[in-house]
XYZ file of C-alpha atoms in Angstrom:
299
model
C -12.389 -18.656 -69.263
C -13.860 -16.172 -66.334
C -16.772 -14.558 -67.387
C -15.384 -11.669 -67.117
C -12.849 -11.836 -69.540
C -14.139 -9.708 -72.246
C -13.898 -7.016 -69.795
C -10.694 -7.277 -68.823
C -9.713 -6.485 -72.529
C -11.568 -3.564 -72.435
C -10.165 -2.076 -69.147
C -6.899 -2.949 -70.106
C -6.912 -1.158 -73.602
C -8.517 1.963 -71.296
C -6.358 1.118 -68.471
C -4.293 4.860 -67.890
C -4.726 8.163 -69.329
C -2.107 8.966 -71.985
C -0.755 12.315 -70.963
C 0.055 10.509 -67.483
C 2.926 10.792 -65.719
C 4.208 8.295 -63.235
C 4.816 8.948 -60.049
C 5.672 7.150 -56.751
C 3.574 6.387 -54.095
C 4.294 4.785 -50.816
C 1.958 2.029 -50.140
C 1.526 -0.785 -47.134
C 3.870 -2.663 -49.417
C 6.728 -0.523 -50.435
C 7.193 2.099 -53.125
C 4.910 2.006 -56.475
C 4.990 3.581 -58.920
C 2.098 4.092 -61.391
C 0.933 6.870 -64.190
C -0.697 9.800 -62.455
C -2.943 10.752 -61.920
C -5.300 8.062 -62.388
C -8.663 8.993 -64.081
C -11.214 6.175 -62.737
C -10.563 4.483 -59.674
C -12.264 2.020 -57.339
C -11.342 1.474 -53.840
C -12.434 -1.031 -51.859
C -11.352 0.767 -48.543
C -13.201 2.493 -46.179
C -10.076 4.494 -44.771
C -8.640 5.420 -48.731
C -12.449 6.686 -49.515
C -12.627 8.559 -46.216
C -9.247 10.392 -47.399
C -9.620 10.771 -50.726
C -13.055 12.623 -49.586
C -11.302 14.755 -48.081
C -9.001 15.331 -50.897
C -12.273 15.976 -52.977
C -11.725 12.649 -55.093
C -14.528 10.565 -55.525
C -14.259 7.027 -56.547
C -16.283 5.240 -59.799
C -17.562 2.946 -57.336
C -17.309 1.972 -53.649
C -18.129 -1.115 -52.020
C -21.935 -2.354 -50.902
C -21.515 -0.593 -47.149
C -19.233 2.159 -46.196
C -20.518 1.943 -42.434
C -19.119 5.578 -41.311
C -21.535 7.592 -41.187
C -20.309 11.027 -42.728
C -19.427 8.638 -45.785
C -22.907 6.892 -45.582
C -24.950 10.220 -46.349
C -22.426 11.687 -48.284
C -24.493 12.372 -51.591
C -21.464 12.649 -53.766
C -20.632 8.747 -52.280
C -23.553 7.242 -53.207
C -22.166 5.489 -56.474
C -21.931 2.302 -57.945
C -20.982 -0.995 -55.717
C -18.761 -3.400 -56.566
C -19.080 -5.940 -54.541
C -17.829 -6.183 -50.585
C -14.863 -5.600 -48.566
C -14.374 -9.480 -48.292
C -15.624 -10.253 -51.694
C -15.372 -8.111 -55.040
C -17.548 -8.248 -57.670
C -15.151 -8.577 -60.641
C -16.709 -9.117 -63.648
C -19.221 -5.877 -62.397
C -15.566 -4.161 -61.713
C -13.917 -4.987 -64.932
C -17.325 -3.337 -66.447
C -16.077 0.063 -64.973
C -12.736 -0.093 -66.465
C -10.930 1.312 -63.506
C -7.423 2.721 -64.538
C -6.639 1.950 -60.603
C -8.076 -0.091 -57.626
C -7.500 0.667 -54.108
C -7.540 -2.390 -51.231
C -6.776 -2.104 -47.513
C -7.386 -3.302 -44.289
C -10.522 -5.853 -44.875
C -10.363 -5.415 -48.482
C -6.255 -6.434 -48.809
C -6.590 -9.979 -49.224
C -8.255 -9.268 -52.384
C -5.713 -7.628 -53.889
C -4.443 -10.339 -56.408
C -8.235 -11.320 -57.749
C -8.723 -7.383 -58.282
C -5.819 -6.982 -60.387
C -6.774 -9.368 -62.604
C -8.663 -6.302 -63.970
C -6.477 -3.496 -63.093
C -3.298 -2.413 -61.389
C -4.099 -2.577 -57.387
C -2.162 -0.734 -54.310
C -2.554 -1.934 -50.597
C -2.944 0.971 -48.578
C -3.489 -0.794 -45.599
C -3.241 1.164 -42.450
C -1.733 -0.709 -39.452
C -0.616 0.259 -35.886
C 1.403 3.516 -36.194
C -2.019 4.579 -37.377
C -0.977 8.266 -37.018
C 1.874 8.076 -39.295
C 0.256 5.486 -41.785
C -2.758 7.927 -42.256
C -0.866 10.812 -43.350
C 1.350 9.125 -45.650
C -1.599 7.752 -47.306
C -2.951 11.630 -47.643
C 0.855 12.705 -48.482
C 0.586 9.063 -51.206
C -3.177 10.467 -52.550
C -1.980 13.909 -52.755
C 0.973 12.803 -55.053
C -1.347 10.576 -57.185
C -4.028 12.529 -57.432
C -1.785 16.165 -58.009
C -3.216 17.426 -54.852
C -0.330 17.566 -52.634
C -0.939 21.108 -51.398
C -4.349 19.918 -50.348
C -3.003 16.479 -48.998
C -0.389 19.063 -46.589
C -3.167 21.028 -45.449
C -4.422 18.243 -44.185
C -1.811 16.786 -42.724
C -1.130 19.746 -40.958
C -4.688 20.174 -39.603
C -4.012 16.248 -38.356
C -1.040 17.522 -36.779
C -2.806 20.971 -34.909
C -5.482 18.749 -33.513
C -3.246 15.949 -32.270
C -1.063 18.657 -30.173
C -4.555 19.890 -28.491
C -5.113 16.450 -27.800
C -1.972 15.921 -26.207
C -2.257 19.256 -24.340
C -5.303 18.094 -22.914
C -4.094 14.843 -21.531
C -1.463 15.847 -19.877
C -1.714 14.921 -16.174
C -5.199 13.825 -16.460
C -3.859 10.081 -15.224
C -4.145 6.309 -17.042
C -6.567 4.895 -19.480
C -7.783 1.899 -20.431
C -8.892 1.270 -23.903
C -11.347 -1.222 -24.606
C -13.654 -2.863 -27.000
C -17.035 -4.436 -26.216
C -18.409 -7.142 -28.533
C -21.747 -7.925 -27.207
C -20.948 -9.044 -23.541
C -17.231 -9.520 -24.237
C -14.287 -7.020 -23.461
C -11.231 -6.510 -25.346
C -8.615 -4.372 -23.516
C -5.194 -2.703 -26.009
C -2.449 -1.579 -24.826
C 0.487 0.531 -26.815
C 1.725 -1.108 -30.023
C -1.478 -2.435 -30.975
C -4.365 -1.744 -33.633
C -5.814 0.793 -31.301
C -2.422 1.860 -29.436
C -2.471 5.082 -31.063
C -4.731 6.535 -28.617
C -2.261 6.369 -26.016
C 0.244 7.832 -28.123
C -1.966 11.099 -28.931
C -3.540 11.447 -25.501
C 0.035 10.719 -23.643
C -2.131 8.801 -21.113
C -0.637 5.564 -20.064
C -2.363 2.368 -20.356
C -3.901 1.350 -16.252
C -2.418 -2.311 -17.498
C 1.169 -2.034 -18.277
C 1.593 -5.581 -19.707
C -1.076 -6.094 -22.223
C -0.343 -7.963 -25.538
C -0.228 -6.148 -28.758
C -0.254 -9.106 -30.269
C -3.493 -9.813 -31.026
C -6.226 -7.829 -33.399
C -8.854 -8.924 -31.380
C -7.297 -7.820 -28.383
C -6.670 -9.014 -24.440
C -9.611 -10.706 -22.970
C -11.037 -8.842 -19.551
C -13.443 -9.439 -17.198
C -14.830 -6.609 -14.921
C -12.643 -7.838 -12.125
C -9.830 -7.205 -13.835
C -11.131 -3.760 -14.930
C -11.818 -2.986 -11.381
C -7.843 -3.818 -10.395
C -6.994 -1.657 -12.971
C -8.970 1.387 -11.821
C -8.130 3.208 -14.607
C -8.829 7.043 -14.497
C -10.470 6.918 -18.079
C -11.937 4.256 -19.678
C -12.025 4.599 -23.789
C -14.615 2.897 -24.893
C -15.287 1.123 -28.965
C -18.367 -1.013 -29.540
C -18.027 -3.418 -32.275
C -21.728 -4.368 -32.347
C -22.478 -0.401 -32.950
C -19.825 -0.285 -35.666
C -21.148 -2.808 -37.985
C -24.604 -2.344 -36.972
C -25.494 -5.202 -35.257
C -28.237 -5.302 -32.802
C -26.992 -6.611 -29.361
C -26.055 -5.844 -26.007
C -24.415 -2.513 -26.335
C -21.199 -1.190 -24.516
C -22.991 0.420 -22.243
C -24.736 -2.213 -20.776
C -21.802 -4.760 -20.622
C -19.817 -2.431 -18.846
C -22.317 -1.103 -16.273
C -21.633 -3.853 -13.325
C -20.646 -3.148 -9.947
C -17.438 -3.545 -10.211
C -16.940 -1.188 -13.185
C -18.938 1.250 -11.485
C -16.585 1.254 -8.774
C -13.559 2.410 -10.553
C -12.215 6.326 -11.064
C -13.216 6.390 -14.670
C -17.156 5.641 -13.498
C -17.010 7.413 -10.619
C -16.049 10.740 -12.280
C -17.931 10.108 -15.700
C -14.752 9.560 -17.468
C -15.910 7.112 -19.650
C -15.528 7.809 -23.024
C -17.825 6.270 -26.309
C -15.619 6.680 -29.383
C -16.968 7.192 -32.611
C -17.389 3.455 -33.396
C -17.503 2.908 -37.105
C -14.784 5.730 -37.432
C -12.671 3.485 -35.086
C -13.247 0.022 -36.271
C -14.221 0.475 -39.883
C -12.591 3.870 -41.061
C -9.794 4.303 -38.768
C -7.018 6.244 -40.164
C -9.129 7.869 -42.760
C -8.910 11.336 -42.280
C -12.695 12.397 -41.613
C -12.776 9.443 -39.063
C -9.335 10.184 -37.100
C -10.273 13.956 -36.955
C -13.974 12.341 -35.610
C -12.513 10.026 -33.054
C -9.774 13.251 -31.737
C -12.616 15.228 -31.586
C -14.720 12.733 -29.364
C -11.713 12.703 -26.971
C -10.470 16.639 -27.333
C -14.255 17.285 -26.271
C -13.658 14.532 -23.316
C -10.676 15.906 -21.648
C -11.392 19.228 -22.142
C -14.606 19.377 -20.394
């Protein structure tokens, strides 16, 4: 028997509140519907504790490193671990007798060992980032009996994404990449960070770029340079996990990148990195990264 056992008994006699009501919730994996609202929940996902944040919910516990800043010295975050994104603590999280556990992204392969102690929902966010992110607000909002709040917020995502588009109109191509050390990753439209074409309306400077791959389309500077895109957006892995390293900065600065419209005119944008990589699609990190470009192409 798991050592945990005893504590699954426990959470599941505690496992929902009895004057609940179910509701139903779009998730990553279809509709679900569960007793609402939940009164203890974990999440193991930056993104859902980003938005529920923002929805002024705050989770028993949280896994070992939340990585986004604004989340990192949130006071009212620092709670509790469980265990990491790749790797739960269970018998720790069947102490807590969560009515509800939250996976996503990272966390989402985890999703059968964690409801061993309590119903789980994927709220993975994936490529149509925009339109994932606010159904997961609309999907808290219901759950939580905070839809008015979860529409506010949607609508504030909505107000800053038509600023956004206003200012790129006509301001020419992009290329958006991601530095890992000394290695560049260029995505195009369709993939995990497609979505910034989409709100900025630039087009990508490479037309044919796979959206196939998470980790992206390999470039070298001489590629970069053929490109010549007008505006290079810029994540760096290394800075969003906090590694040390060769940062994006210095892989990029080489003649050849130097030579190209985005360097020449200081169009060369540093995105919020853990917001991108870690959080994206939480609401505090999508409203960080559109502010990082707003502020960009506004200038």
């Amino acid at each position: 028997m798991r050592p945990f056992a005893a504590a699954l008994f426990t959470s599941a006699m505690l496992a929902f509140p009895a004057l609940a009501e179910d509701v139903t919730i779009a998730t990553a994996q279809g509709d679900v519907t569960l007793p609402a609202p939940p009164a203890n929940v974990v999440a193991f996902d930056v993104a859902a504790i980003d938005s529920l944040n923002a929805l002024g919910v705050t989770p028993a516990a949280v896994p070992d490193q939340l990585y986004v800043p604004a989340l990192v010295e949130n006071e009212a975050l620092k709670l509790d671990t469980v265990g990491t994104l790749f790797e739960p603590d269970l018998e720790k999280l069947a102490g807590l007798a969560p009515d509800l556990i939250i996976v996503g992204g990272r966390s989402a392969a985890q999703k059968d060992a964690v409801a061993q102690v309590a119903p789980a929902i994927n709220m993975t966010i994936g490529p149509d980032l925009i339109g994932d992110a606010k159904a997961r607000i609309d999907a808290y909002g219901s759950l939580f009996a905070k839809s008015e709040d979860a529409a506010k917020l949607n609508d504030s995502i909505d107000t800053r994404l038509a600023e956004l588009k206003a200012a790129g109109e006509g301001k020419g191509t992009a290329l958006v990449l991601m530095t890992n050390g000394p290695k560049i990753a260029a995505y195009g439209t369709g993939s995990r960070f497609g979505w910034l074409h989409d709100a900025t309306g630039m087009a990508p400077a490479i037309a044919d770029l796979s959206n196939e791959d998470r980790h992206g389309n390999a470039l070298t500077p001489e590629a970069i340079a053929d490109a010549n895109p007008d505006w290079l957006l810029v994540l760096d892995r290394g800075a969003a996990v906090g590694e040390e390293g060769q940062s994006a900065e210095a892989t990029l600065k080489t003649p050849l990148i130097e030579g190209t419209t985005a360097w020449q005119k200081g169009q060369v944008v540093y995105l919020p990195a853990a917001e991108m990589y870690i959080g994206g699609g939480g609401y505090g990190s999508l409203m960080s990264v559109t502010d990082a470009l707003l502020a960009a192409l506004t200038k």
